[in-house]
Each structure stands twice: as structure tokens, then as C-alpha cells.
Amino acid sequence: MNNQKTEKLNRFTQFPNLVELLLSKKLVFSDPSHWEDQNDIASIKFYETQKHCKLRLLCFCQAEETLHHWKTYAAGPYGCCIEFDKLTLLQDFQKFSNVLTQEVTYKRIKDLSTQGNTIKIDQYPFLKRKPYECDSEFRIIWRKTDAVDNEPTEVDLNLNCINRITLNSQIPTIFVHLLKKLIKDSNLEINVNISTIYKNTTWINKLKNLNHPPIDTCT
């Protein structure tokens, strides 16, 4: 398993969310109570109860793209991946005293033994089970201590921190053209790519051109 970290943060999402981000120039923190992973929700809810606050999160993958990322976080033909420059993005959050940023730590169930437990309460929002380790996740968390509403928190985004956008290979061509026009009209320099995870012509051509020993044929 290759989960080598880089100086980028990948956010897998859907095409409508991508367009909304580019037009609004805002990042929207999500409410974790709607997530599928109940283990993750439990650790966050416990932190909220102990700290008397509400958390809203932005989740990114630091690992290189895999089929798991596309199937889990950007399923379907309209899935996409936004690659952010990590340092540039995090600079925009330094002015907020109620924002927490940290890599996720992955633990096994046996690591949660009550005897000699060294996991502190402040680690709970950045804690996940070991099976998710391939994500190499990084989180930006908005800590809301003065509100208990369910509305997501939005922050202004400098779009120059986006390096590139990768689209599902099955997305209709018209949406590719629309995205490129939107980026051009916004005077942005963002590369738009089509994912080759399902079909990579370079890989296929190299396979065809490999030198193979002669094959005996029956006469």
C-alpha cells in the first residue's frame, strides 16, 4: 500500500460542489453527524460533549489517488478531485483562533485499552480506525463554541491555492469545456485533467511494446 504523503491536499467531491466552490470562492465545513462512518462520529461527538462545542470539518487526503478514493468520496461520472497546495491553503487559516489543523492518527481497537490509555481528549477529532489509514487524512476543524445550529461554516478561499482539478473519465465532454471556460474567465491558472485510473494509454502502450520471448505455436 502506497500512502506516501506530499505537500498537497486532495479533496474528492462532486462536480456541482466544485463549481459552487469556484463561483463562491468559499470552503464549506461539513456537519459530521451525517457521515457514514459511525466510529468517526462517535469520537467527534464525545469531544463535543466534553468541550461543550460543535465541530465542523474539512477533510483532505494526503496520499496519492487510488480507486478507493474515487469509489468512496467521488463516486460516479461527476466525481472530481481538487488538489490544493497544502502550505498556501493552511496560511489562510492562521488568522482564525478557533480553527484546528492536524493529520489524522489511525488506531486499532486494542490501542484503546483502558489500561495505560494515552489518548487525550484533544486527539479525538483526529482519530480514526486503522482500516482508513490508506487515506492519510488531514483535517481542518472549525470549533464553534458560541452556536449550536446545524448550519455549515464558510470561509473565504484564495483560489490560487488550487493546483489542479482532476475529473472522472466518464464525465460528459461539455462539462469539461464549461469548467475550463469558468477557470479562464476567472483569470485562474488551474490545470484540468482527466483521471487515468481506469484507462491509462501510456500504461497500455508500454505493455504492448514490451520485449517478449518468442512463443511456441502448435503446427
CSV table of N, CA and C in Angstrom, one decimal, residues 12-68:
chain,number,residue,atom,x,y,z
A,12,PHE,N,-11.7,15.1,-2.6
A,12,PHE,CA,-12.6,14.4,-3.5
A,12,PHE,C,-14.0,14.8,-3.3
A,13,THR,N,-14.7,15.2,-4.3
A,13,THR,CA,-16.0,15.7,-4.2
A,13,THR,C,-16.8,15.4,-5.5
A,14,GLN,N,-17.9,16.1,-5.7
A,14,GLN,CA,-18.7,16.0,-6.9
A,14,GLN,C,-18.7,17.3,-7.7
A,15,PHE,N,-18.9,17.2,-9.0
A,15,PHE,CA,-18.8,18.4,-9.9
A,15,PHE,C,-19.6,19.6,-9.5
A,16,PRO,N,-20.9,19.5,-9.1
A,16,PRO,CA,-21.6,20.6,-8.6
A,16,PRO,C,-20.9,21.4,-7.4
A,17,ASN,N,-20.4,20.6,-6.5
A,17,ASN,CA,-19.7,21.2,-5.4
A,17,ASN,C,-18.4,22.0,-5.8
A,18,LEU,N,-17.8,21.4,-6.8
A,18,LEU,CA,-16.6,22.1,-7.4
A,18,LEU,C,-16.9,23.4,-8.0
A,19,VAL,N,-18.0,23.4,-8.8
A,19,VAL,CA,-18.4,24.7,-9.4
A,19,VAL,C,-18.9,25.7,-8.4
A,20,GLU,N,-19.6,25.2,-7.4
A,20,GLU,CA,-20.0,26.2,-6.3
A,20,GLU,C,-18.8,26.8,-5.6
A,21,LEU,N,-17.8,26.0,-5.4
A,21,LEU,CA,-16.6,26.5,-4.7
A,21,LEU,C,-15.9,27.5,-5.6
A,22,LEU,N,-15.8,27.3,-6.9
A,22,LEU,CA,-15.1,28.2,-7.8
A,22,LEU,C,-15.9,29.6,-7.9
A,23,LEU,N,-17.2,29.5,-7.9
A,23,LEU,CA,-18.0,30.7,-8.1
A,23,LEU,C,-18.2,31.5,-6.8
A,24,SER,N,-18.3,30.8,-5.7
A,24,SER,CA,-18.5,31.5,-4.4
A,24,SER,C,-17.1,31.9,-3.7
A,25,LYS,N,-16.1,31.2,-4.2
A,25,LYS,CA,-14.7,31.4,-3.6
A,25,LYS,C,-14.8,31.1,-2.1
A,26,LYS,N,-15.5,30.1,-1.7
A,26,LYS,CA,-15.6,29.7,-0.3
A,26,LYS,C,-15.4,28.2,-0.1
A,27,LEU,N,-14.9,27.9,1.1
A,27,LEU,CA,-14.8,26.5,1.5
A,27,LEU,C,-15.9,26.3,2.6
A,28,VAL,N,-16.7,25.2,2.4
A,28,VAL,CA,-17.8,24.9,3.4
A,28,VAL,C,-17.4,23.8,4.3
A,29,PHE,N,-17.4,24.0,5.6
A,29,PHE,CA,-17.2,23.0,6.5
A,29,PHE,C,-18.4,22.1,6.7
A,30,SER,N,-18.3,20.8,6.8
A,30,SER,CA,-19.5,20.0,6.9
A,30,SER,C,-19.8,19.5,8.3
A,31,ASP,N,-21.0,19.1,8.5
A,31,ASP,CA,-21.5,18.6,9.8
A,31,ASP,C,-21.2,17.1,9.8
A,32,PRO,N,-20.4,16.6,10.7
A,32,PRO,CA,-20.0,15.2,10.7
A,32,PRO,C,-21.1,14.3,11.1
A,33,SER,N,-22.2,14.8,11.7
A,33,SER,CA,-23.3,13.9,12.1
A,33,SER,C,-23.9,13.1,11.0
A,34,HIS,N,-23.7,13.6,9.7
A,34,HIS,CA,-24.3,12.9,8.6
A,34,HIS,C,-23.4,11.9,7.9
A,35,TRP,N,-22.2,11.7,8.5
A,35,TRP,CA,-21.2,10.8,7.9
A,35,TRP,C,-21.7,9.4,8.0
A,36,GLU,N,-21.1,8.5,7.1
A,36,GLU,CA,-21.4,7.1,7.1
A,36,GLU,C,-20.6,6.4,8.2
A,37,ASP,N,-19.4,6.8,8.5
A,37,ASP,CA,-18.6,6.2,9.5
A,37,ASP,C,-19.0,6.5,10.9
A,38,GLN,N,-19.7,5.6,11.5
A,38,GLN,CA,-20.3,5.8,12.9
A,38,GLN,C,-19.2,5.8,13.9
A,39,ASN,N,-18.0,5.2,13.7
A,39,ASN,CA,-16.9,5.2,14.6
A,39,ASN,C,-16.3,6.6,14.7
A,40,ASP,N,-16.2,7.2,13.5
A,40,ASP,CA,-15.7,8.6,13.4
A,40,ASP,C,-16.6,9.6,14.1
A,41,ILE,N,-17.9,9.4,13.9
A,41,ILE,CA,-18.9,10.3,14.5
A,41,ILE,C,-18.8,10.2,16.0
A,42,ALA,N,-18.6,9.0,16.5
A,42,ALA,CA,-18.6,8.8,18.0
A,42,ALA,C,-17.5,9.5,18.7
A,43,SER,N,-16.3,9.5,18.0
A,43,SER,CA,-15.2,10.2,18.7
A,43,SER,C,-15.4,11.7,18.6
A,44,ILE,N,-16.0,12.2,17.5
A,44,ILE,CA,-16.2,13.7,17.4
A,44,ILE,C,-17.3,14.1,18.4
A,45,LYS,N,-18.3,13.3,18.5
A,45,LYS,CA,-19.4,13.7,19.5
A,45,LYS,C,-18.9,13.6,20.9
A,46,PHE,N,-18.1,12.7,21.2
A,46,PHE,CA,-17.5,12.6,22.6
A,46,PHE,C,-16.7,13.9,22.9
A,47,TYR,N,-15.9,14.3,21.9
A,47,TYR,CA,-15.1,15.6,22.1
A,47,TYR,C,-16.1,16.8,22.3
A,48,GLU,N,-17.1,16.8,21.5
A,48,GLU,CA,-18.1,18.0,21.6
A,48,GLU,C,-18.7,18.0,22.9
A,49,THR,N,-19.1,16.8,23.4
A,49,THR,CA,-19.7,16.8,24.8
A,49,THR,C,-18.8,17.2,25.9
A,50,GLN,N,-17.5,16.8,25.8
A,50,GLN,CA,-16.6,17.1,26.8
A,50,GLN,C,-16.1,18.6,26.8
A,51,LYS,N,-16.1,19.1,25.5
A,51,LYS,CA,-15.6,20.5,25.4
A,51,LYS,C,-16.7,21.5,25.2
A,52,HIS,N,-18.0,21.1,25.2
A,52,HIS,CA,-19.1,22.0,25.1
A,52,HIS,C,-19.0,22.8,23.9
A,53,CYS,N,-18.9,22.2,22.7
A,53,CYS,CA,-18.8,22.9,21.5
A,53,CYS,C,-19.3,22.1,20.3
A,54,LYS,N,-19.4,22.6,19.1
A,54,LYS,CA,-19.8,21.9,17.9
A,54,LYS,C,-18.6,22.0,16.9
A,55,LEU,N,-18.4,20.9,16.2
A,55,LEU,CA,-17.3,20.9,15.3
A,55,LEU,C,-17.8,20.8,13.8
A,56,ARG,N,-17.2,21.5,13.0
A,56,ARG,CA,-17.4,21.4,11.5
A,56,ARG,C,-16.1,21.2,10.9
A,57,LEU,N,-16.1,20.3,9.9
A,57,LEU,CA,-14.8,19.7,9.4
A,57,LEU,C,-14.7,19.9,7.9
A,58,LEU,N,-13.4,20.0,7.5
A,58,LEU,CA,-12.9,19.8,6.1
A,58,LEU,C,-11.9,18.7,6.1
A,59,CYS,N,-12.1,17.7,5.2
A,59,CYS,CA,-11.3,16.6,5.2
A,59,CYS,C,-10.6,16.4,3.8
A,60,PHE,N,-9.3,16.1,3.9
A,60,PHE,CA,-8.5,16.0,2.7
A,60,PHE,C,-7.7,14.7,2.8
A,61,CYS,N,-7.2,14.2,1.6
A,61,CYS,CA,-6.4,13.1,1.5
A,61,CYS,C,-5.0,13.5,1.2
A,62,GLN,N,-4.0,13.1,1.9
A,62,GLN,CA,-2.6,13.4,1.5
A,62,GLN,C,-1.9,12.3,0.7
A,63,ALA,N,-2.5,11.2,0.6
A,63,ALA,CA,-2.0,10.1,-0.2
A,63,ALA,C,-2.3,10.3,-1.7
A,64,GLU,N,-1.5,9.6,-2.6
A,64,GLU,CA,-1.8,9.7,-4.0
A,64,GLU,C,-3.2,9.0,-4.2
A,65,GLU,N,-3.8,9.4,-5.3
A,65,GLU,CA,-5.2,8.9,-5.6
A,65,GLU,C,-5.2,7.4,-5.8
A,66,THR,N,-6.2,6.8,-5.4
A,66,THR,CA,-6.4,5.4,-5.5
A,66,THR,C,-7.9,5.1,-6.0
A,67,LEU,N,-8.2,3.9,-6.4
A,67,LEU,CA,-9.5,3.6,-6.7
A,67,LEU,C,-10.5,3.7,-5.5
A,68,HIS,N,-9.9,3.5,-4.3
A,68,HIS,CA,-10.7,3.6,-3.1
A,68,HIS,C,-11.2,5.0,-2.9
